[in-house]
Structures are given as structure tokens and as C-alpha cells.
Amino acid sequence: MVQDIIVVGGGVIGSSIAYRLAQAGAKVTIVERGRIGCESSRAGAGMLAPQSEARSPGPFFDLCMDSFRLYRDFASELSELSGIDVEYRDEGALHVFFEDEEKRDSEEWTAWQAGAGLALEALTREDLAALEPAIRRENIGGVFLASEHQIENRKMMEALAVALKRAGVRVVEGEDVREILVEGERAVGVDCDSGRLGAGTIVVASGSWSSSLLARAGVDISIVPARGQMVAVKGREAPIRHVVHSRDCYLVPRLDGRILIGATVEYEGFEKRNTPKGVASLLLSGMGLVPDLESFEVVEMWSGLRPDTPDHLPVLGPAGLANLLLATGHFRNGLLLAPKTAELISRYVIDGSSAAEMEPFSLSRFAVDRNIESLARP
Ligand code: GLY
């Protein structure tokens, strides 16, 4: 019998976990300091991009691919349940090079992916002109990743909020979790703004806000916010059909005609805002990639805080205190990794069967080598 569960954090990770656990018959409460999906899950661009994000083979790439394979069904399940189209799109993505050095830098990356049998096609300048005529002509070719997809993450978070209600999850919004309640070596509940809640299992999925909460329970993990600024522009017609990456930015076309330009990676604490420097660099990079954007209207700008760990990998599984689990630190890949994280954590709670799969992402990896703290952040 699965006991009552509290999930701290109502981003895409916490919400997906709560949804799967409730479907499995657990009594689940989500406590979210703002509203469901109001932080980095909303701020992202919704790219489902395991190949673009991974630099080498290994457990992280496998985790990304596993989650990617679950996505089409996850997205259609949420769309059907909620009546909200989450705009799952599968056109693929392009990487464009403007200098020999960029092309050379990508060779190792493309070689191992091609060697692993992943969809990846080298493109000449002429190929690019045929696929996306609006890309600046001075390019020297690129790569097409047919398997990269996208979702409209704002809609997905709306759909997840409906799914939580349908699955019977109790959603507590606008409440901060001040403390994890600990008795002996065991977590027994949380202390929120409005009082205490007891639970048999507590899952911390509060992204950039996880570290301080965990530290107060004696769990030591550094998760820092990595700010990403974004700008959206819109013109009479969308100039591109695919997600397009250059060294300096990515462009994501939405069905409503907006083009999202992302994203900065900045370590400025919890300062969630747009800066002239950030916005200017995104606009310049975007126009450098697709010159037609010059005359577009800037329709929105925003920023979000990616939760980054010392080795940039998520932290999944036991927290070193009985009944306390971690599902946090997903950095640039929270949206992509949500279905797999939900599957792993819910299986762990139900029968412990995912313990080995989560091992590469365990908190204990930091205890083994404290020097990892000194790895450079990108
Ligand atoms: N996943 C893209 C980003 O974090 O900017």
C-alpha cells in the first residue's frame, strides 16, 4: 500500500510525478509556492532535444532518450485528458554553422551520434536554403536532426494542471514549504505557511529552490539558478518551420506565429528579469541567423531560473533520510526529462524497482568526489 505523498514543487517535474503517483493509487498533495508551472517550466522553449543537448554518450544521454521516447504518448495523454492541445511537433531541428571553427567543433559530437545510429544528416548551404530559405546566406552548412521535437510548454503546463485535478491530486498553490519535518533519521512531513502536513513520502522537486529547503533538513546539495532570458518576436508570416540553432542562440517557431529567441545562461542568483544586455544579445543573434526578424515586432520577453547542479546533471532518488526523495536539478532539460523522471520516481515509491536506473543520478555521487563542486559552470 502506497502511503500519502507530498510533492514539493509544482513545475513540470513535480506535477508529472504527482500525476503518475495518483494514477497508481497514491494519495498525493503538491505544495507549490506560486502556481502550477509558473517558473522555469513556463519559461523554457519546449524543445525536446536530446541530441542537441548531449555532448557525449552515457547515462545522461540514455535518460534523455528514454524520456524522449515516452513523450509522444505523454503529450497525447495530456492533450486528450485536458482538451488542451499541447502542440507536439516533430519537424526536426537544424544546427547552422557560420565559421569553419563551429563546424570543426561539432565533428566529435556528430561522429558519436552518427556512430550510435541516431538520425543526423549533414547539410550543405544549398540544402539549408531549400529547407529554410530565410536563414542567412553566408552560412557554411549545418546538420539536420530529424528526431528533435517540440511542445508548447505553457499549454503543457495548463494541461498538466487539469490532469492533476482529474487524477485526484490535492494542489496547494501559493504556499511556501518552510521546513521538511524530520524525526530521528526519517522525514515525516512538511511545515507550510498554513501549517503542518504529514506524509509517508516527501519528494522534493522544487528546482532552484531545492537547496535551501534541503539544507535545513541537513541534506547538502548545491543547486543554483541559471537564468535564461527569452524574447518572442512576431511578423506577418513565420520565416522558419523548424527549430534552428546557431552557436549563439536558438529560434523556436510556434504555431501562433511567434518566434522564440533563446536563451542566455547567467548565474545571477534569483534575479529573474530581463536585462538590456541579455535582450540585445538575443535579438542580435536571432537577426544574425534569420535577417527577416529585423522588421518583426517584439511581443514578449521573460526569463526563468534553470536549476543547475555542480555537474549539470539531475539529482534523482533517495536523499539520505528515510522517506525523502529528490527529483531536482534538471538544468536545461526539465521539460524533456519529465515523463522519465515521473516514471522512475513513481516506480521507486511503489516497489523500489527503479533504484539501479537512478543510481548515476544519486545524491551520493557528490559525496564520492567533493572536487566535483569545482567543475566550471558553462
Ligand atoms: N533547453 C534550452 C535552455 O535551457 O535554454
mmCIF file with all atom_site columns, N, CA, C and O and ligand atoms in Angstrom, residues 47 53 250 263 306 332, ligand 1:
data_model
loop_
_atom_site.group_PDB
_atom_site.id
_atom_site.type_symbol
_atom_site.label_atom_id
_atom_site.label_alt_id
_atom_site.label_comp_id
_atom_site.label_asym_id
_atom_site.label_entity_id
_atom_site.label_seq_id
_atom_site.pdbx_PDB_ins_code
_atom_site.Cartn_x
_atom_site.Cartn_y
_atom_site.Cartn_z
_atom_site.occupancy
_atom_site.B_iso_or_equiv
_atom_site.pdbx_formal_charge
_atom_site.auth_seq_id
_atom_site.auth_comp_id
_atom_site.auth_asym_id
_atom_site.auth_atom_id
_atom_site.pdbx_PDB_model_num
ATOM   1  N N  . MET A 1 47  ? 11.708 22.738 -26.273 1.00 0.00 ? 47  MET A N  1
ATOM   2  C CA . MET A 1 47  ? 12.431 21.876 -27.224 1.00 0.00 ? 47  MET A CA 1
ATOM   3  C C  . MET A 1 47  ? 12.661 20.503 -26.591 1.00 0.00 ? 47  MET A C  1
ATOM   4  O O  . MET A 1 47  ? 13.112 20.418 -25.443 1.00 0.00 ? 47  MET A O  1
ATOM   5  N N  . GLU A 1 53  ? 21.296 18.608 -26.934 1.00 0.00 ? 53  GLU A N  1
ATOM   6  C CA . GLU A 1 53  ? 21.779 18.956 -25.597 1.00 0.00 ? 53  GLU A CA 1
ATOM   7  C C  . GLU A 1 53  ? 22.936 18.081 -25.123 1.00 0.00 ? 53  GLU A C  1
ATOM   8  O O  . GLU A 1 53  ? 23.724 18.502 -24.288 1.00 0.00 ? 53  GLU A O  1
ATOM   9  N N  . TYR A 1 250 ? 19.034 29.973 -30.174 1.00 0.00 ? 250 TYR A N  1
ATOM   10 C CA . TYR A 1 250 ? 18.134 29.085 -30.909 1.00 0.00 ? 250 TYR A CA 1
ATOM   11 C C  . TYR A 1 250 ? 16.839 29.833 -31.198 1.00 0.00 ? 250 TYR A C  1
ATOM   12 O O  . TYR A 1 250 ? 16.471 30.764 -30.477 1.00 0.00 ? 250 TYR A O  1
ATOM   13 N N  . ALA A 1 263 ? 18.676 31.290 -25.671 1.00 0.00 ? 263 ALA A N  1
ATOM   14 C CA . ALA A 1 263 ? 18.417 31.778 -24.334 1.00 0.00 ? 263 ALA A CA 1
ATOM   15 C C  . ALA A 1 263 ? 19.768 32.070 -23.710 1.00 0.00 ? 263 ALA A C  1
ATOM   16 O O  . ALA A 1 263 ? 20.771 31.414 -24.048 1.00 0.00 ? 263 ALA A O  1
ATOM   17 N N  . ARG A 1 306 ? 16.844 28.094 -14.431 1.00 0.00 ? 306 ARG A N  1
ATOM   18 C CA . ARG A 1 306 ? 17.105 26.655 -14.554 1.00 0.00 ? 306 ARG A CA 1
ATOM   19 C C  . ARG A 1 306 ? 17.829 26.179 -13.296 1.00 0.00 ? 306 ARG A C  1
ATOM   20 O O  . ARG A 1 306 ? 18.779 26.831 -12.865 1.00 0.00 ? 306 ARG A O  1
ATOM   21 N N  . ARG A 1 332 ? 18.924 22.284 -18.004 1.00 0.00 ? 332 ARG A N  1
ATOM   22 C CA . ARG A 1 332 ? 18.358 22.704 -19.295 1.00 0.00 ? 332 ARG A CA 1
ATOM   23 C C  . ARG A 1 332 ? 17.296 21.740 -19.829 1.00 0.00 ? 332 ARG A C  1
ATOM   24 O O  . ARG A 1 332 ? 16.769 21.943 -20.911 1.00 0.00 ? 332 ARG A O  1
HETATM 25 N N1 . GLY B 2 .   ? 16.730 23.798 -23.001 1.00 0.00 ? 1   GLY B N1 1
HETATM 26 C C1 . GLY B 2 .   ? 17.157 25.024 -23.502 1.00 0.00 ? 1   GLY B C1 1
HETATM 27 C C2 . GLY B 2 .   ? 17.564 26.008 -22.499 1.00 0.00 ? 1   GLY B C2 1
HETATM 28 O O1 . GLY B 2 .   ? 17.606 25.697 -21.321 1.00 0.00 ? 1   GLY B O1 1
HETATM 29 O O2 . GLY B 2 .   ? 17.844 27.122 -22.869 1.00 0.00 ? 1   GLY B O2 1
#
